Coordinates of C-alpha atoms in Angstrom, one line a residue:
X12 CA -14.9 -2.9 65.0
X13 CA -14.3 -6.4 65.2
X14 CA -11.3 -7.7 63.2
X15 CA -11.5 -8.4 59.4
X16 CA -9.3 -10.9 57.2
X17 CA -9.7 -13.5 54.5
X18 CA -7.0 -16.0 54.7
X19 CA -4.3 -14.4 56.2
X20 CA -1.3 -15.4 58.0
X21 CA 1.9 -14.3 58.5
X22 CA 3.5 -15.8 55.1
X23 CA 4.6 -14.2 52.6
X24 CA 2.3 -14.2 49.2
X25 CA 3.9 -16.0 46.6
X26 CA 4.5 -19.0 49.6
X27 CA 0.3 -19.0 49.5
X28 CA -0.2 -19.2 46.2
X29 CA -2.4 -21.6 45.0
X30 CA -2.2 -23.2 40.9
X31 CA -5.6 -22.0 40.2
X32 CA -5.8 -18.5 41.7
X33 CA -2.3 -16.9 41.5
X34 CA -1.3 -14.0 42.0
X35 CA -1.8 -11.3 39.9
X36 CA 0.5 -7.8 39.7
X37 CA -0.7 -4.8 37.7
X38 CA 1.2 -1.5 37.1
X39 CA 0.2 1.9 38.2
X40 CA -2.1 2.6 34.9
X41 CA -4.0 -0.2 35.0
X42 CA -6.5 0.4 37.0
X43 CA -7.8 4.3 38.6
X44 CA -9.2 4.2 42.3
X45 CA -12.6 5.8 42.1
X46 CA -13.2 9.3 43.4
X47 CA -14.5 8.8 46.7
X48 CA -13.6 12.4 48.1
X49 CA -17.2 13.1 47.6
X50 CA -18.0 10.5 50.0
X51 CA -15.7 10.2 52.4
X52 CA -13.7 12.3 54.1
X53 CA -10.4 10.9 53.4
X54 CA -8.8 10.2 50.0
X55 CA -8.0 5.8 49.0
X56 CA -4.3 6.0 48.2
X57 CA -2.2 2.8 47.3
X58 CA 0.5 1.8 50.0
X59 CA 3.7 2.7 49.2
X60 CA 7.2 2.0 50.6
X61 CA 7.2 4.7 52.7
X62 CA 4.6 3.3 55.2
X63 CA 5.3 -0.5 54.9
X64 CA 6.6 -0.1 58.9
X65 CA 2.7 1.7 59.7
X66 CA 1.5 -0.9 57.5
X67 CA 2.7 -3.9 59.3
X68 CA 2.6 -3.1 63.0
X69 CA -1.5 -2.8 61.9
X70 CA -1.4 -5.9 60.5
X71 CA 0.4 -7.4 63.7
X72 CA -2.0 -5.2 65.8
X73 CA -5.1 -5.8 64.1
X74 CA -4.7 -9.8 64.5
X75 CA -3.3 -10.3 67.7
X76 CA -6.5 -11.4 69.6
X77 CA -8.0 -12.8 66.2
X78 CA -8.5 -16.7 67.0
X79 CA -7.8 -17.4 63.9
X80 CA -4.3 -16.1 63.8
X81 CA -3.1 -17.2 67.2
X82 CA -4.4 -20.9 65.7
X83 CA -2.4 -20.9 62.7
X84 CA 0.5 -19.3 65.1
X85 CA 0.9 -22.4 67.1
X86 CA -1.2 -21.4 70.5
X87 CA -3.8 -23.2 72.2
X88 CA -6.3 -20.3 72.4
X89 CA -6.4 -20.0 76.1
X90 CA -5.7 -17.3 78.0
X91 CA -3.9 -14.0 76.7
X92 CA -2.2 -14.0 73.6
X93 CA 1.7 -14.5 73.7
X94 CA 4.0 -12.3 72.5
X95 CA 4.5 -12.2 68.7
X96 CA 7.6 -13.6 67.5
X97 CA 10.1 -12.6 65.9
X98 CA 10.0 -14.9 62.5
X99 CA 6.0 -13.1 62.6
X100 CA 6.9 -9.7 62.7
X101 CA 9.6 -10.4 59.6
X102 CA 6.2 -12.5 58.0
X103 CA 4.1 -9.4 58.3
X104 CA 6.9 -7.0 57.2
X105 CA 8.1 -9.7 53.7
X106 CA 3.8 -9.5 53.0
X107 CA 3.8 -5.3 52.8
X108 CA 7.1 -5.5 50.8
X109 CA 6.3 -7.9 48.2
X110 CA 2.5 -6.8 47.5
X111 CA 4.2 -3.3 46.5
X112 CA 7.3 -4.8 45.0
X113 CA 5.2 -6.6 42.8
X114 CA 2.6 -3.8 42.4
X115 CA -0.5 -6.0 44.0
X116 CA -3.3 -3.6 44.1
X117 CA -2.7 -2.4 48.1
X118 CA -5.0 -0.1 49.2
X119 CA -4.1 2.2 52.4
X120 CA -5.7 5.2 55.0
X121 CA -4.7 6.9 57.7
X122 CA -1.0 6.7 56.1
X123 CA -1.2 2.7 56.5
X124 CA -3.3 2.3 59.7
X125 CA -6.3 0.7 57.9
X126 CA -5.7 -1.2 54.3
X127 CA -7.1 -4.1 51.9
X128 CA -5.2 -6.5 49.5
X129 CA -7.2 -6.8 46.6
X130 CA -5.7 -9.9 43.9
X131 CA -6.5 -9.9 40.6
X132 CA -8.7 -12.4 38.8
X133 CA -6.7 -15.3 37.4
X134 CA -8.0 -15.3 33.9
X135 CA -7.1 -11.5 33.6
X136 CA -4.7 -10.7 30.6
X137 CA -2.4 -8.9 32.7
X138 CA -1.2 -12.4 34.2
X139 CA 1.0 -13.4 31.2
X140 CA 2.3 -9.8 31.3
X141 CA 2.9 -11.0 35.0
X142 CA 4.8 -14.5 34.8
X143 CA 6.9 -12.4 31.8
X144 CA 8.1 -9.7 34.1
X145 CA 11.4 -9.4 35.5
X146 CA 10.3 -7.9 38.4
X147 CA 7.9 -10.0 39.4
X148 CA 10.5 -13.1 38.8
X149 CA 12.6 -11.5 41.2
X150 CA 10.8 -9.7 43.9
X151 CA 9.0 -13.7 43.7
X152 CA 12.1 -15.5 44.2
X153 CA 13.5 -13.4 47.2
X154 CA 10.3 -13.6 48.3
X155 CA 9.7 -16.9 48.5
X156 CA 13.7 -17.6 49.4
X157 CA 13.5 -15.5 52.9
X158 CA 9.9 -17.3 53.6
X159 CA 12.0 -20.4 53.3
X160 CA 14.5 -19.6 55.9
X161 CA 11.6 -18.1 57.7
X162 CA 10.0 -22.1 57.7
X163 CA 13.3 -23.2 59.2
X164 CA 12.8 -21.8 62.5
X165 CA 9.1 -22.8 63.3
X166 CA 8.0 -26.0 65.2
X167 CA 6.6 -29.1 63.8
X168 CA 2.8 -27.7 65.4
X169 CA 2.5 -24.6 63.1
X170 CA 4.2 -26.3 60.0
X171 CA 1.0 -29.1 60.5
X172 CA -1.3 -26.1 61.0
X173 CA -0.7 -24.4 57.8
X174 CA -1.4 -27.6 56.4
X175 CA -4.5 -28.0 58.0
X176 CA -5.2 -24.4 56.8
X177 CA -4.0 -25.2 53.0
X178 CA -6.4 -28.1 52.9
X179 CA -9.3 -26.7 54.3
X180 CA -8.8 -23.3 52.3
X181 CA -8.8 -25.3 48.8
X182 CA -10.9 -27.5 49.7
X183 CA -14.0 -24.7 50.9
X184 CA -13.2 -22.8 47.7
X185 CA -13.2 -26.2 45.7
X186 CA -16.8 -26.6 46.9
X187 CA -18.1 -23.7 46.8
X188 CA -16.9 -21.7 43.7
X189 CA -15.3 -24.2 41.3
X190 CA -14.3 -23.0 38.4
X191 CA -15.8 -19.8 38.9
X192 CA -12.8 -18.8 41.3
X193 CA -10.9 -17.9 37.6
X194 CA -13.1 -15.6 37.3
X195 CA -13.4 -13.8 40.5
X196 CA -10.9 -10.5 42.1
X197 CA -10.0 -12.1 45.7
X198 CA -9.6 -9.6 48.9
X199 CA -6.3 -11.6 50.3
X200 CA -6.2 -8.7 53.5
X201 CA -8.7 -6.7 55.5
X202 CA -7.3 -5.2 57.8
X203 CA -7.2 -2.1 60.8
X204 CA -5.5 -0.6 63.5
X205 CA -7.1 -1.1 66.8
X206 CA -7.2 2.6 67.9
X207 CA -8.4 3.1 64.3
X208 CA -12.0 0.8 64.4
X209 CA -15.2 2.0 64.5
X210 CA -14.3 5.3 62.1
X211 CA -15.2 3.6 59.0
X212 CA -12.2 2.7 57.2
X213 CA -11.9 -1.1 56.6
X214 CA -15.9 -0.5 54.9
X215 CA -14.4 2.5 52.8
X216 CA -11.5 0.4 51.6
X217 CA -14.0 -2.6 51.3
X218 CA -16.6 -0.6 49.0
X219 CA -13.3 1.0 47.2
X220 CA -12.3 -2.7 45.8
X221 CA -15.5 -3.3 45.3
X222 CA -15.6 -0.2 42.9
X223 CA -12.4 -1.5 41.4
X224 CA -13.7 -5.5 40.9
X225 CA -17.1 -3.7 39.5
X226 CA -15.1 -1.8 36.4
X227 CA -14.4 -5.2 35.5
X228 CA -17.7 -6.1 35.7
X229 CA -16.3 -9.2 38.4
X230 CA -17.3 -10.5 41.4
X231 CA -14.9 -10.6 44.6
X232 CA -14.5 -13.8 47.0
X233 CA -13.6 -13.7 50.5
X234 CA -12.8 -16.3 53.7
X235 CA -13.6 -14.1 56.8
X236 CA -11.7 -15.2 60.3
X237 CA -14.8 -15.8 62.1
X238 CA -18.2 -15.3 62.5
X239 CA -18.5 -12.4 63.9
X240 CA -17.3 -10.4 60.8
X241 CA -20.8 -11.8 58.8
X242 CA -22.5 -9.1 59.7
X243 CA -19.7 -6.0 58.8
X244 CA -19.1 -7.8 55.2
X245 CA -23.2 -8.1 54.9
X246 CA -23.6 -4.7 55.4
X247 CA -21.0 -3.8 51.8
X248 CA -22.8 -6.6 50.1
X249 CA -21.0 -9.5 50.4
X250 CA -23.3 -13.1 51.0
X251 CA -22.2 -16.4 52.4
X252 CA -21.9 -19.5 49.6
X253 CA -19.5 -21.8 51.8
X254 CA -17.2 -21.9 55.0
X255 CA -13.9 -23.6 56.1
X256 CA -13.0 -25.3 58.9
X257 CA -10.0 -25.3 60.9
X258 CA -9.2 -26.5 64.4
X259 CA -11.9 -28.9 65.0
X260 CA -8.9 -31.6 65.0
X261 CA -6.2 -30.6 67.2
X262 CA -6.3 -31.7 70.4
X263 CA -3.7 -28.9 71.5
X264 CA -6.5 -26.5 70.6
X265 CA -8.8 -25.6 73.2
X266 CA -11.1 -23.3 71.7
X267 CA -12.7 -25.4 69.7
X268 CA -13.2 -25.4 65.9
X269 CA -12.6 -22.3 64.0
X270 CA -15.8 -21.4 61.8
X271 CA -14.6 -19.4 58.5
X272 CA -17.1 -18.2 56.3
X273 CA -16.8 -18.2 52.5
X274 CA -18.3 -14.9 51.4
X275 CA -18.3 -13.5 47.8
X276 CA -19.8 -10.0 46.1
X277 CA -21.3 -10.0 43.2
X278 CA -20.7 -7.3 40.7
X279 CA -23.1 -4.0 40.6
X280 CA -22.3 -2.7 37.0
X281 CA -21.9 -4.8 34.3
X282 CA -18.8 -4.7 32.2

């Protein structure tokens, strides 16, 4: 199975925030996982601190050969992927810790060998309670300080490419979604460990995220890391509505432009 991702990079979520779609937390009583035991052989669970190590490893391995990730990591795209730096490994762990500590919607299967990160719609009423939460303030600040520290070790090329990514990302979202983005939920990450791919785990998590959105009558959007993932997302109700392009002007990148479809799944159940 192909690797599927949204606009994930080895950044903590707080560092990748945008003013129009701030990350929204939830508490355990704010949503209930759909009962999929009768449909699927494995039960979807929330990711816990105990499984952070496995989840971080899943992310590292799932995106090892992904051109999108290799570009943001500062590679030239030629030959085999380079060895992952310690900073990138720490970012994977830090991202998982932040999502759980901040109580984002992080669902997993097979003890963290497949996971999806779903962010609430910016207009969700729980935004206000999140901003007032002391827990969220502490977690955000810890994550932000740690990310800034890791940034200091990154070469200028990576910093330049991350700025390019953010600019291209914001432009694609404005063009394809406009103000509607405030009403939509967002899949930040979908990853399956290579040895577990082809078993339907990613599709099961994607469908579960869709059901959670359907409960609220909301659409979901994501940005795929490549055109090769489009058939997979189409099979789960997503349609391409826009596109983000990176790597088209970087002379040190040897693989040409990277086309990343922006896709939307409309709700199938009315609120």
